[in-house]
CSV table of C-alpha atoms in Angstrom, one decimal:
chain,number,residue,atom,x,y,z
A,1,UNK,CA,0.2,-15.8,-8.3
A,2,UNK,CA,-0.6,-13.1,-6.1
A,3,UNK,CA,2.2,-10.5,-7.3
A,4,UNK,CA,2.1,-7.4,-8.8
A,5,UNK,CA,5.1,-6.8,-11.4
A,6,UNK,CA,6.4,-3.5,-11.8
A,7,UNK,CA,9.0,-1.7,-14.2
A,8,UNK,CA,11.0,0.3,-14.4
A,9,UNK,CA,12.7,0.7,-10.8
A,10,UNK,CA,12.9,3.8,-11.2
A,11,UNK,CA,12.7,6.8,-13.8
A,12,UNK,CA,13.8,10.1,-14.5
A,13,UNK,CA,12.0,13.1,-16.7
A,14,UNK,CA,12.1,16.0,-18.1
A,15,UNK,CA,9.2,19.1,-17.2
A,16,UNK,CA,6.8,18.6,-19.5
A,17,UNK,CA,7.7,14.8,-20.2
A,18,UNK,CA,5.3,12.0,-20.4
A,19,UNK,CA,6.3,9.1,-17.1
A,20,UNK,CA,5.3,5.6,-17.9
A,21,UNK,CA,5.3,2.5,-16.1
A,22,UNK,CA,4.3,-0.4,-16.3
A,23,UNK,CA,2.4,-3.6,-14.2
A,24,UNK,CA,1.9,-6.7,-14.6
A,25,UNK,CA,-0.4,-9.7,-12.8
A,26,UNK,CA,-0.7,-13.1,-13.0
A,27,UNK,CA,-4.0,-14.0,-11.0
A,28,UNK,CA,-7.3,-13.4,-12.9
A,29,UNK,CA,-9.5,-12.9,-9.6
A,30,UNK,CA,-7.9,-9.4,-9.1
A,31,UNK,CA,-11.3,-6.8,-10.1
A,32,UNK,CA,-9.4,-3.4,-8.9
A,33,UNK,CA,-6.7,-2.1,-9.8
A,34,UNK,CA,-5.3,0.8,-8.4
A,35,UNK,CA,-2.1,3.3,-8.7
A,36,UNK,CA,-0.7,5.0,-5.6
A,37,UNK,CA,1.6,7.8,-4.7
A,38,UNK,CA,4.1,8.0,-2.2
A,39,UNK,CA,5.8,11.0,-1.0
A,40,UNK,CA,9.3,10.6,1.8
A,41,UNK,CA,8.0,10.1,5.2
A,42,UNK,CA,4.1,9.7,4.0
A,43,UNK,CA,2.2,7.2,3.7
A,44,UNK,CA,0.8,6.1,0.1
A,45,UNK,CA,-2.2,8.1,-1.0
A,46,UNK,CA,-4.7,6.8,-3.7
A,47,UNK,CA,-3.7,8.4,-7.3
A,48,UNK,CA,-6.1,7.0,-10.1
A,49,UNK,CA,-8.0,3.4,-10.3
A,50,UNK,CA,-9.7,1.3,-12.8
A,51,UNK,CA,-12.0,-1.8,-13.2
A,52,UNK,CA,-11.1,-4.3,-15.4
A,53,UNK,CA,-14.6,-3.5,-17.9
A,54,UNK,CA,-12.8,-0.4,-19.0
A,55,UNK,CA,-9.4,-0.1,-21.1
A,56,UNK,CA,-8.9,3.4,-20.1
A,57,UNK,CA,-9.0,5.7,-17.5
A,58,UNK,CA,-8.1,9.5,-17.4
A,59,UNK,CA,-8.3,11.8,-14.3
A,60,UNK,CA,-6.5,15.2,-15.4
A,61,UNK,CA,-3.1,14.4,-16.2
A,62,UNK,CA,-3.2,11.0,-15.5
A,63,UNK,CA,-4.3,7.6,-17.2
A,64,UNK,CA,-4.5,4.4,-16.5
A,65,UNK,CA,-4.2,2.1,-19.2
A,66,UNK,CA,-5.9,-1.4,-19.5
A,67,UNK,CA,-5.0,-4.9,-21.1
A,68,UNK,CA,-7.1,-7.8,-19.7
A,69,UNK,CA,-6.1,-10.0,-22.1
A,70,UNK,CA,-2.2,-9.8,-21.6
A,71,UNK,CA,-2.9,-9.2,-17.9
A,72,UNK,CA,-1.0,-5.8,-18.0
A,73,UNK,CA,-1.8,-2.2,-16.4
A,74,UNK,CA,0.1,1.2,-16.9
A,75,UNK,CA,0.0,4.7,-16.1
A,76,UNK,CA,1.0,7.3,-17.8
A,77,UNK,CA,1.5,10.7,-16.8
A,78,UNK,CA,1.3,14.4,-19.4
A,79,UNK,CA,3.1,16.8,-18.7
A,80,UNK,CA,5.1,15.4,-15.9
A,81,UNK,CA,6.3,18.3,-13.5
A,82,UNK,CA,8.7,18.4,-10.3
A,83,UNK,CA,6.2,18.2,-8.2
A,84,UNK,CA,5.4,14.5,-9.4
A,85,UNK,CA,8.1,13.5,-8.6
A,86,UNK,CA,7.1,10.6,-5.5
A,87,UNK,CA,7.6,6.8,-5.4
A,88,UNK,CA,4.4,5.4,-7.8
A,89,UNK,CA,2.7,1.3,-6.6
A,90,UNK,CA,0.2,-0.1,-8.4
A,91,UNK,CA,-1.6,-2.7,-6.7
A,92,UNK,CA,-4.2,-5.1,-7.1
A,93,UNK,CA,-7.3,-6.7,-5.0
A,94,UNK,CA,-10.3,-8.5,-5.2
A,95,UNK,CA,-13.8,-9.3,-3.3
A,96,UNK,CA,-14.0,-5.9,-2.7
A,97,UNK,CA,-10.7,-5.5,-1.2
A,98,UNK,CA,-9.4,-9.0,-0.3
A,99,UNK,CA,-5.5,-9.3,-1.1
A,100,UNK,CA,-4.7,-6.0,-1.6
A,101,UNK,CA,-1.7,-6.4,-2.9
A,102,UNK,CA,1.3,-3.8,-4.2
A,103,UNK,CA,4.1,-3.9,-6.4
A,104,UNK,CA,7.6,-3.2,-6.0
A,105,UNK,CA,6.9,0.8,-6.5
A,106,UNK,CA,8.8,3.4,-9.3
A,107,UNK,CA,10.9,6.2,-8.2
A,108,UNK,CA,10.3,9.0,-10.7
A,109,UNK,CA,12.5,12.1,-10.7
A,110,UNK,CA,10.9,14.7,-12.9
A,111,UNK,CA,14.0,17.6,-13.7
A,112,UNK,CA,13.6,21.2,-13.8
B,1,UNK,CA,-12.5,14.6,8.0
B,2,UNK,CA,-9.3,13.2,10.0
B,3,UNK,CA,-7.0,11.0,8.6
B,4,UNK,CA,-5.3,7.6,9.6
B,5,UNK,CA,-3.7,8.4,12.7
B,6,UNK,CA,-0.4,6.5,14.1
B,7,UNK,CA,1.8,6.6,17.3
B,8,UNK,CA,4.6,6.6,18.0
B,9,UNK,CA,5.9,8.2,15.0
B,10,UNK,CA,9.5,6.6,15.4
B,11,UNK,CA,11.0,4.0,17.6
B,12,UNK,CA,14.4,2.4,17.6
B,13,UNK,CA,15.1,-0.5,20.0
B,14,UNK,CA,17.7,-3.2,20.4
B,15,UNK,CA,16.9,-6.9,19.0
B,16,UNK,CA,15.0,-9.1,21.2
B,17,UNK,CA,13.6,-6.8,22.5
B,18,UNK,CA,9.5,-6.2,22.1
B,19,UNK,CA,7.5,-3.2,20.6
B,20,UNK,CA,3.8,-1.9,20.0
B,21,UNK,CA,2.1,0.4,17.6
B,22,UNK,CA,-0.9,1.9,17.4
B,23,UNK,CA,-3.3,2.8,14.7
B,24,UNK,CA,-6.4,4.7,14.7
B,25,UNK,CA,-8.5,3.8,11.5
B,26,UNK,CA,-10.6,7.0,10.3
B,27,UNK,CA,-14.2,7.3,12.2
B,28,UNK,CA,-16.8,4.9,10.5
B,29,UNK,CA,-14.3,2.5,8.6
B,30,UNK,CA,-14.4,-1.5,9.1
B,31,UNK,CA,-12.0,-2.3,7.2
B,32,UNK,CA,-8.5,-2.0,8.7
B,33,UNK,CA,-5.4,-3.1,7.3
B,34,UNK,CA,-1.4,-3.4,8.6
B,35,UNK,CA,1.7,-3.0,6.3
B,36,UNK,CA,4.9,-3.6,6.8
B,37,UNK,CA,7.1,-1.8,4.1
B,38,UNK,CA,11.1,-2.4,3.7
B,39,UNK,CA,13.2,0.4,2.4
B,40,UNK,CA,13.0,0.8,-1.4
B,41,UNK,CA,9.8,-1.7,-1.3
B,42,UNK,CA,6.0,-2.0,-1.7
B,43,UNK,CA,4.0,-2.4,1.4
B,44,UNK,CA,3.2,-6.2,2.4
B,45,UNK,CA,0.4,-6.7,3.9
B,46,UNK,CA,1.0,-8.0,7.3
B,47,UNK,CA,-2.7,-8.8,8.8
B,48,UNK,CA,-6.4,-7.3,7.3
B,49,UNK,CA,-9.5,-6.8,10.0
B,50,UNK,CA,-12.7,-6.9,9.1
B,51,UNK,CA,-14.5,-4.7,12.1
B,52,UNK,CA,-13.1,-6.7,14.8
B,53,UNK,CA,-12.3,-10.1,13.3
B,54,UNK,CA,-9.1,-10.9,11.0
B,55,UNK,CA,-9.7,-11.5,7.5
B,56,UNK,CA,-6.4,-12.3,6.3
B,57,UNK,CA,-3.1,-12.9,8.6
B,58,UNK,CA,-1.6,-15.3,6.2
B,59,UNK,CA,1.9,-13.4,5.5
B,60,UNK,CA,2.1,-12.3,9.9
B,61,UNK,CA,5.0,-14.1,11.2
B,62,UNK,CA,2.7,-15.6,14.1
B,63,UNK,CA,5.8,-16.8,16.3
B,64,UNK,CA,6.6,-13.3,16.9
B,65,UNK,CA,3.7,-10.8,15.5
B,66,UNK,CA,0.5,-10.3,17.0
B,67,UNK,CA,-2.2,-7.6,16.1
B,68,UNK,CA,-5.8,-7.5,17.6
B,69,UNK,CA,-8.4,-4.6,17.2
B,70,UNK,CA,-10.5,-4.5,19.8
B,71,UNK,CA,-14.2,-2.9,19.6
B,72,UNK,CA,-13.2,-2.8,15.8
B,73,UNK,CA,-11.8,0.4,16.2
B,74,UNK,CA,-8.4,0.9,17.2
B,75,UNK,CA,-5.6,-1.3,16.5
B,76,UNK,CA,-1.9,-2.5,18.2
B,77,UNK,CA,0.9,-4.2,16.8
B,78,UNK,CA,3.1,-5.6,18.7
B,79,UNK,CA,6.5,-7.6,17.4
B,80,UNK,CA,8.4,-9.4,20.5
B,81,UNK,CA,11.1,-10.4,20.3
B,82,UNK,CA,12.3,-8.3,17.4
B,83,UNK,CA,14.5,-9.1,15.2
B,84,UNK,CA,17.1,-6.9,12.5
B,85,UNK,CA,15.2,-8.0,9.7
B,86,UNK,CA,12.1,-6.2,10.6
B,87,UNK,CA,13.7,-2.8,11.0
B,88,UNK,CA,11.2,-1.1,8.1
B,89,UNK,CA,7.9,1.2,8.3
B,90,UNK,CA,4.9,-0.3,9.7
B,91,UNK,CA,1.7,1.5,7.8
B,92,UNK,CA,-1.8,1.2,9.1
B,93,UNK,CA,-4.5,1.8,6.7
B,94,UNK,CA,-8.3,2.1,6.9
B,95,UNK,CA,-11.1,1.9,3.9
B,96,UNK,CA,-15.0,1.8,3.8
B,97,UNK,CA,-14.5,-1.5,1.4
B,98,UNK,CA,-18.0,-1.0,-0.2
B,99,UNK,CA,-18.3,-1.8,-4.2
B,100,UNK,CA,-18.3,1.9,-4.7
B,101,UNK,CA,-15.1,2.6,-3.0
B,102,UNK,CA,-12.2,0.5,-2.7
B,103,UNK,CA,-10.2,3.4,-1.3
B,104,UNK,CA,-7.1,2.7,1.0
B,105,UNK,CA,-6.7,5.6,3.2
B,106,UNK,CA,-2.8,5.1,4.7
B,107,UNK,CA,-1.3,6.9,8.4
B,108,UNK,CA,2.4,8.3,7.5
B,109,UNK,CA,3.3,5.1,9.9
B,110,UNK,CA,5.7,3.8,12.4
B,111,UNK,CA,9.2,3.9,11.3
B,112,UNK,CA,11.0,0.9,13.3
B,113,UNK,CA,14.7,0.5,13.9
B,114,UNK,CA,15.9,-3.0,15.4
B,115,UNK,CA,19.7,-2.3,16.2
């Protein structure tokens, strides 16, 4: 109950593309929901986050999308370009933090 | 500001035996948190302080991981013995944890290898 799903395990685009993946939870205590970035040899670095009182979130090129109901999260990002190309978690928490939890990450490969 | 800071950067050692890391948590945080992620995985949270005192150690192999934070700054790792299943990156990470900011800020970690 406290996993994150994630999909697909990995992705590849072309410039200009749009990336989407997908999440998925099960517990209905999670409140944050978050989508992080990880470059080779870094350590993961907050992308974009929403609350579940909101369906949608957009922060330049990328948006979070929101399903409460079907317990479901995505991000999608415009205009994909080389330099997005990183390991993507979403994650989940609670309480302020409490069980921060991640999923099983997306590599994205966005061609030139 | 600085960021997560952690030491050594990369340490390879032979099963059994033991091994520390360190983790400086950015200036002013409480929160501070310990990751342990596998190649091609997400990180799994290994132990979560809150200050000084542990919130959360469910998934920390006790028998052979301990963590403490002492002044509820700085924090050690230490795994002894070691064993080949825990070769993987060991990420600290630090947040204010206020309703207003939820914010993981991650170190670039501890790359372990347990030969």
């Amino acid at each position: 109950q406290q996993q994150v799903k994630q999909s697909p395990q990995s992705l590849i685009v072309q410039k200009g593309g749009i990336s989407i993946i997908n999440c998925a939870y099960e517990n209905t205590a999670f409140d944050y929901f978050p989508w992080y970035q990880q470059f080779p040899g870094k350590g993961p670095a907050l992308l974009i986050a929403i609350r579940p009182d909101v369906s949608e979130k957009k922060e330049g090129r990328f948006t979070i999308s929101f399903n409460k109901s079907a317990k479901q999260f995505s991000l999608h990002i415009m205009d994909s370009q080389p330099g997005d190309s990183a390991t993507y978690f979403c994650a989940a928490s609670m309480d302020y933090g409490q069980n921060f939890v991640f999923g099983p990450g997306t590599r994205l490969s966005v061609l030139p | 500001e600085a960021g997560v800071a952690q030491s050594p950067r990369y340490k390879i050692i032979e099963k059994r035996q033991s091994v520390a890391f360190w983790c400086n948590p950015i200036s002013g945080h409480a929160t501070l948190y310990w990751y342990q992620q596998i190649l091609g995985q997400g990180p799994k949270l290994l132990i979560q302080f809150q200050n000084n005192g542990v919130v959360d150690d469910s998934q920390l192999p006790k028998d052979r991981f301990s963590a403490e934070r002492l002044k509820g700054v700085d924090s050690t790792l230490k795994i002894q013995p070691a064993k080949l299943e825990d070769s993987a990156v060991y990420l600290c990470a630090s947040s204010l944890l206020d309703r207003e900011n939820e914010k993981l800020f991650f170190g670039s970690g501890t790359q372990l290898s347990v030969l």
